[in-house]
């Protein structure tokens, strides 16, 4: 076994040599900071040296802190909700694009749905805050539909709407991107399959149900696994769109880590929380991979 | 095979952690290295050592407005202090950059700090105790109001000098709208009923359905002090007789003021966007181009800026004029205004040239330093000689602010007169007081804002809201009771 490995390394040494810079890059810029961060999570960190080893006390503090517990659930609900909505929204856009025969309409529709993904959360967050403001578009429409005594709804201050708004705006921003991924899979479908189905009298819905969706299933699995890795890592949106009135419902782990680690210089507890996020992400993605039988895609 | 690999990996991980932990314990403490404690004890009444060499500064608001002007500012500061000044000014995310640079081992002689950073860095032993150096400096003791030093003294020690003089916030009023509603602002009754009546008349006099006479920023608990004064309640966190921290706005006494806010909201006199707006939005609505609000609380400088911006846009004072008042009267017949939290320069515990750092702080506390920090660089931002100065085009666009619109020097004489309305707003300065510096100011604002909004919207009763506010402040270690 060992001899075989050695022979393979010698045989492909040129390729291994070429991989060394990549390995060094990842060691220096990814794994070294990661390991350093894990060390710090076991320390009471001082900015100018003198850090002390405190064992698991940072972890204990976080796990017992009600704010972190709430932030964990907020991360899961908003992150998970956004992924699910974005996923189905993306499929819907992709399928509709595939069904659109006019090239100009198709190109225009694809561009319009993809553009939000190119904008930063500063822009998208500001846009939706304005649309949902008391003088914004949504209240304007409601005012038109109601009588003149209509009192504007301050959507961004209503706890009851907070998570829905975050999930909707998150999905709105990312649906075009998912659609582009699904479209890439759809365009690879052999058109003769659709022609045969049409000759056999299959309706458009049936073509979608029995040809399009099954063919893009491996892509759906890849998108799902990659996305669940990010559901606990949503920072920009919540940082931009949160305010005191709704923070209880949407403040997530990364925003809390930022507040603790950067604003209040509690680097030890912040890195401990970041390590927990890493572990939780690992567990969630592993479970999802198992459920989806992800590895079978490549076997 | 797999099991053996796992075991080896776990052992390596455990060893690394143990080594890291040992390394942490043995790391030299720069605070101890720099001899902070010794200096504190021996520094009494000694002369400030002659400063020379390079002073490295990490700045936030202080300096030039762009890279080119930063160079000019550095040169001017070097010339003024006789030191070799090296300044860095991160484009954004200052606190994050500062933390990364300090923890990365980068050395500075001065770092810009806001009040919250100041408190947090002291707790980290990251700042040098410069109390004795300040006492030994004639300039720093004579040129700065002793009250300013008291405000930044923590447990009898001072760890920073001043970037600027913090002024206060006042009630800003659109005088044109008041006049149109038949109100003389000087005769407004400084009570909740008096202001309610003013807001009602302003609303009745406006045909704009999106106009709300009053606005404040509840999501950030932006300046409620002029209104909470009605019950004599101080902004922020204060200490009781037993030395326990509490928030006056969360006490039962604050109930009538929260109920007054609720009445303003229910009657359409308070902008509902107060729950979500930021100060930028509030200022836009108060500005000459919008006029969606008529009464807010804002910095002294903003009273002048509103008027200056209108004048620059060719709008006459008949069409738009902002004036100021000190808010509601306290039960004792005075007023209460909030003074800005300190804007400081601290000396890091690992600074290589603390003497040079003190010399820079001395320069900032002089007339010349004040000129540089406010008006800007001579020959670039302004030209002329004493009594006959003129702004350059660039200088006019910088509006007399290069980090300190109001320099810390107590007898500072501005080179240019203040904008319209500023002197009147400054005249209320005697009513202003600084908030106690706390490390978790963000938590305070979030909790007060959140429960305040719930009470105003009627989602909870005033009693329950105040009770919830107090409980959460204690839970999140902002207050003790």
Tab-separated table of C-alpha atoms in Angstrom, chain A residues 38-39 42-43 45-53 67 134-135 143 152 154 156-159 242-245 247-248 251 258-259 261-267, chain B residues 16-17 20-21 24-25 27-28 30 95-96 98-99 102-103 120-121 124-126 209-210 212 219 272-273 275-276 349-350 440 443 446 450 453-454 457 459 476:
chain	number	residue	atom	x	y	z
A	38	UNK	CA	-9.186	28.070	17.352
A	39	UNK	CA	-6.243	28.727	19.719
A	42	UNK	CA	-9.374	28.933	24.370
A	43	UNK	CA	-7.784	32.164	25.558
A	45	UNK	CA	-7.205	37.491	24.507
A	46	UNK	CA	-5.533	40.827	25.045
A	47	UNK	CA	-4.905	43.000	22.023
A	48	UNK	CA	-1.313	43.718	22.973
A	49	UNK	CA	-0.161	40.313	24.159
A	50	UNK	CA	-0.466	38.734	27.584
A	51	UNK	CA	-3.300	36.366	26.584
A	52	UNK	CA	-4.239	33.675	29.099
A	53	UNK	CA	-5.362	30.103	28.538
A	67	UNK	CA	-28.341	36.196	23.280
A	134	UNK	CA	-43.650	54.807	5.757
A	135	UNK	CA	-43.340	56.977	2.633
A	143	UNK	CA	-52.678	54.076	0.724
A	152	UNK	CA	-48.559	53.930	7.150
A	154	UNK	CA	-43.523	50.865	9.476
A	156	UNK	CA	-39.048	47.527	9.213
A	157	UNK	CA	-40.050	48.071	12.839
A	158	UNK	CA	-42.586	45.231	13.029
A	159	UNK	CA	-41.211	42.085	14.654
A	242	UNK	CA	-31.364	45.383	11.283
A	243	UNK	CA	-32.518	47.990	13.768
A	244	UNK	CA	-33.364	48.044	17.472
A	245	UNK	CA	-37.062	47.318	16.916
A	247	UNK	CA	-33.036	42.887	16.159
A	248	UNK	CA	-34.396	40.233	18.566
A	251	UNK	CA	-29.756	39.342	14.795
A	258	UNK	CA	-18.869	41.209	15.146
A	259	UNK	CA	-20.362	43.188	18.037
A	261	UNK	CA	-15.250	40.666	18.850
A	262	UNK	CA	-14.760	43.941	17.012
A	263	UNK	CA	-16.803	46.527	18.873
A	264	UNK	CA	-16.202	45.272	22.405
A	265	UNK	CA	-12.799	43.610	21.771
A	266	UNK	CA	-13.905	40.276	23.310
A	267	UNK	CA	-11.781	38.332	20.866
B	16	UNK	CA	-0.658	22.530	19.457
B	17	UNK	CA	-3.353	23.817	21.802
B	20	UNK	CA	-0.450	27.859	22.128
B	21	UNK	CA	-1.735	28.165	25.659
B	24	UNK	CA	-0.041	32.871	25.639
B	25	UNK	CA	0.989	32.771	29.258
B	27	UNK	CA	3.885	36.419	26.147
B	28	UNK	CA	5.380	39.635	27.413
B	30	UNK	CA	3.640	45.435	26.822
B	95	UNK	CA	-12.391	50.134	14.762
B	96	UNK	CA	-11.926	46.870	12.896
B	98	UNK	CA	-7.378	49.417	14.542
B	99	UNK	CA	-8.051	46.104	16.276
B	102	UNK	CA	-2.868	46.341	17.229
B	103	UNK	CA	-3.380	42.606	17.569
B	120	UNK	CA	-12.661	48.713	26.103
B	121	UNK	CA	-8.960	49.296	25.418
B	124	UNK	CA	-7.499	45.280	27.749
B	125	UNK	CA	-4.471	47.105	29.289
B	126	UNK	CA	-3.770	48.317	25.767
B	209	UNK	CA	-49.608	64.750	4.098
B	210	UNK	CA	-46.070	63.363	4.544
B	212	UNK	CA	-44.485	65.332	10.508
B	219	UNK	CA	-33.834	52.897	16.684
B	272	UNK	CA	-43.400	57.101	12.205
B	273	UNK	CA	-40.072	56.619	10.426
B	275	UNK	CA	-38.588	53.801	14.501
B	276	UNK	CA	-36.264	52.988	11.606
B	349	UNK	CA	0.908	50.568	25.787
B	350	UNK	CA	3.583	49.534	23.266
B	440	UNK	CA	-21.521	48.249	25.884
B	443	UNK	CA	-26.445	47.322	23.850
B	446	UNK	CA	-30.564	48.884	21.286
B	450	UNK	CA	-36.467	48.538	21.267
B	453	UNK	CA	-40.644	51.706	20.289
B	454	UNK	CA	-42.837	48.960	21.796
B	457	UNK	CA	-46.572	51.785	19.362
B	459	UNK	CA	-47.460	46.903	21.925
B	476	UNK	CA	-27.009	42.083	29.172
